[in-house]
């Protein structure tokens, strides 16, 4: 699978944004509003720069592997949004910790997907 330079750069930027979000989420007592705002930026970047790629940018033979990753990234981002929303709503410290852990694990998965796409290039 060969990514165009533009797509490669988009995945690198997505990975960096996810790593920043991961650092925010890993804080002992993260600012929940800031975490939600960062998540929104990541989600918008993904939608605006990666999902709206022109179909002509993807070579037909390489489309299925990249499409599989895109599908998983999209799904994990939606689930991360749920984790962030539940974290914001958590009242009990134990619940907040569980949601924070779930978000961190999901971020690890997303960063791994970006890394796999970039590595296969």
Short mmCIF file of C-alpha atoms in Angstrom, two decimals:
data_model
loop_
_atom_site.label_atom_id
_atom_site.label_comp_id
_atom_site.label_asym_id
_atom_site.label_seq_id
_atom_site.Cartn_x
_atom_site.Cartn_y
_atom_site.Cartn_z
CA UNK A 1 0.00 0.00 0.00
CA UNK A 2 1.51 3.29 -1.12
CA UNK A 3 0.08 6.53 0.26
CA UNK A 4 0.43 9.80 -1.58
CA UNK A 5 2.59 12.38 0.18
CA UNK A 6 -0.52 14.42 1.04
CA UNK A 7 -2.29 11.43 2.60
CA UNK A 8 0.86 10.41 4.45
CA UNK A 9 1.13 13.91 5.89
CA UNK A 10 -2.54 13.83 6.93
CA UNK A 11 -2.03 10.56 8.79
CA UNK A 12 1.08 11.96 10.48
CA UNK A 13 -0.88 15.03 11.58
CA UNK A 14 -3.71 12.83 12.83
CA UNK A 15 -1.25 10.71 14.79
CA UNK A 16 0.33 13.81 16.35
CA UNK A 17 -3.10 15.19 17.29
CA UNK A 18 -4.03 11.85 18.86
CA UNK A 19 -0.76 11.81 20.82
CA UNK A 20 -1.50 15.30 22.13
CA UNK A 21 -5.00 14.18 23.10
CA UNK A 22 -3.46 11.17 24.81
CA UNK A 23 -1.17 13.42 26.88
CA UNK A 24 -4.16 15.52 27.92
CA UNK A 25 -6.19 12.43 28.82
CA UNK A 26 -3.32 10.91 30.81
CA UNK A 27 -3.11 13.79 33.29
CA UNK A 28 -4.05 12.99 36.88
CA UNK A 29 -7.09 15.25 36.83
CA UNK A 30 -7.65 16.23 33.19
CA UNK A 31 -9.59 19.34 32.31
CA UNK A 32 -12.67 17.63 30.92
CA UNK A 33 -13.77 20.60 28.83
CA UNK A 34 -10.30 20.90 27.26
CA UNK A 35 -10.29 17.17 26.60
CA UNK A 36 -13.66 17.40 24.85
CA UNK A 37 -12.48 20.39 22.81
CA UNK A 38 -9.32 18.56 21.73
CA UNK A 39 -11.35 15.49 20.82
CA UNK A 40 -13.63 17.65 18.66
CA UNK A 41 -10.62 19.10 16.84
CA UNK A 42 -9.26 15.59 16.15
CA UNK A 43 -12.63 14.40 14.92
CA UNK A 44 -13.03 17.44 12.64
CA UNK A 45 -9.52 17.01 11.26
CA UNK A 46 -10.25 13.37 10.48
CA UNK A 47 -13.51 14.23 8.76
CA UNK A 48 -12.25 17.24 6.85
CA UNK A 49 -8.79 16.09 5.80
CA UNK A 50 -8.87 12.31 5.64
CA UNK A 51 -12.43 11.16 5.01
CA UNK A 52 -13.11 13.83 2.40
CA UNK A 53 -10.23 12.63 0.27
CA UNK A 54 -10.96 12.66 -3.39
CA UNK A 55 -11.59 9.17 -4.62
CA UNK A 56 -8.99 9.82 -7.31
CA UNK A 57 -6.29 10.05 -4.65
CA UNK A 58 -6.67 6.39 -3.79
CA UNK A 59 -5.27 3.89 -6.27
CA UNK A 60 -7.74 1.06 -6.79
CA UNK A 61 -5.33 -1.74 -5.73
CA UNK A 62 -4.40 0.09 -2.51
CA UNK A 63 -7.91 1.19 -1.55
CA UNK A 64 -9.06 -1.93 0.37
CA UNK A 65 -6.23 -1.98 2.99
CA UNK A 66 -6.44 1.76 3.60
CA UNK A 67 -10.24 1.62 3.62
CA UNK A 68 -10.15 -1.05 6.32
CA UNK A 69 -8.01 1.18 8.51
CA UNK A 70 -10.23 4.19 7.81
CA UNK A 71 -13.29 2.22 8.84
CA UNK A 72 -11.66 1.16 12.11
CA UNK A 73 -10.31 4.65 12.84
CA UNK A 74 -13.75 6.12 12.21
CA UNK A 75 -15.38 3.58 14.53
CA UNK A 76 -12.79 4.05 17.28
CA UNK A 77 -13.09 7.85 17.05
CA UNK A 78 -16.86 7.61 17.55
CA UNK A 79 -16.35 5.32 20.54
CA UNK A 80 -13.73 7.70 21.91
CA UNK A 81 -16.33 10.46 21.67
CA UNK A 82 -18.63 8.36 23.83
CA UNK A 83 -15.82 7.80 26.34
CA UNK A 84 -15.11 11.54 26.49
CA UNK A 85 -18.81 12.35 26.93
CA UNK A 86 -19.16 9.81 29.74
CA UNK A 87 -15.98 11.13 31.36
CA UNK A 88 -17.43 14.62 31.34
CA UNK A 89 -20.62 13.34 32.97
CA UNK A 90 -18.87 11.18 35.59
CA UNK A 91 -19.58 12.29 39.17
CA UNK A 92 -17.73 9.61 41.13
CA UNK A 93 -13.92 9.53 41.04
CA UNK A 94 -13.90 5.78 40.37
CA UNK A 95 -16.21 6.21 37.38
CA UNK A 96 -14.12 9.08 36.04
CA UNK A 97 -10.98 6.95 36.39
CA UNK A 98 -12.60 4.06 34.53
CA UNK A 99 -13.67 6.36 31.69
CA UNK A 100 -10.23 7.95 31.56
CA UNK A 101 -8.64 4.51 31.32
CA UNK A 102 -11.05 3.49 28.54
CA UNK A 103 -10.24 6.67 26.61
CA UNK A 104 -6.50 6.08 27.02
CA UNK A 105 -6.79 2.52 25.71
CA UNK A 106 -8.84 3.69 22.74
CA UNK A 107 -6.26 6.39 21.99
CA UNK A 108 -3.50 3.76 22.04
CA UNK A 109 -5.49 1.77 19.48
CA UNK A 110 -6.00 4.81 17.25
CA UNK A 111 -2.33 5.79 17.40
CA UNK A 112 -1.46 2.20 16.52
CA UNK A 113 -3.69 2.32 13.44
CA UNK A 114 -2.05 5.53 12.26
CA UNK A 115 1.38 4.02 12.87
CA UNK A 116 0.44 0.89 10.91
CA UNK A 117 -0.75 2.96 7.95
CA UNK A 118 2.42 5.03 7.97
CA UNK A 119 4.66 2.00 8.39
CA UNK A 120 3.12 0.16 5.44
CA UNK A 121 3.87 3.10 3.20
#
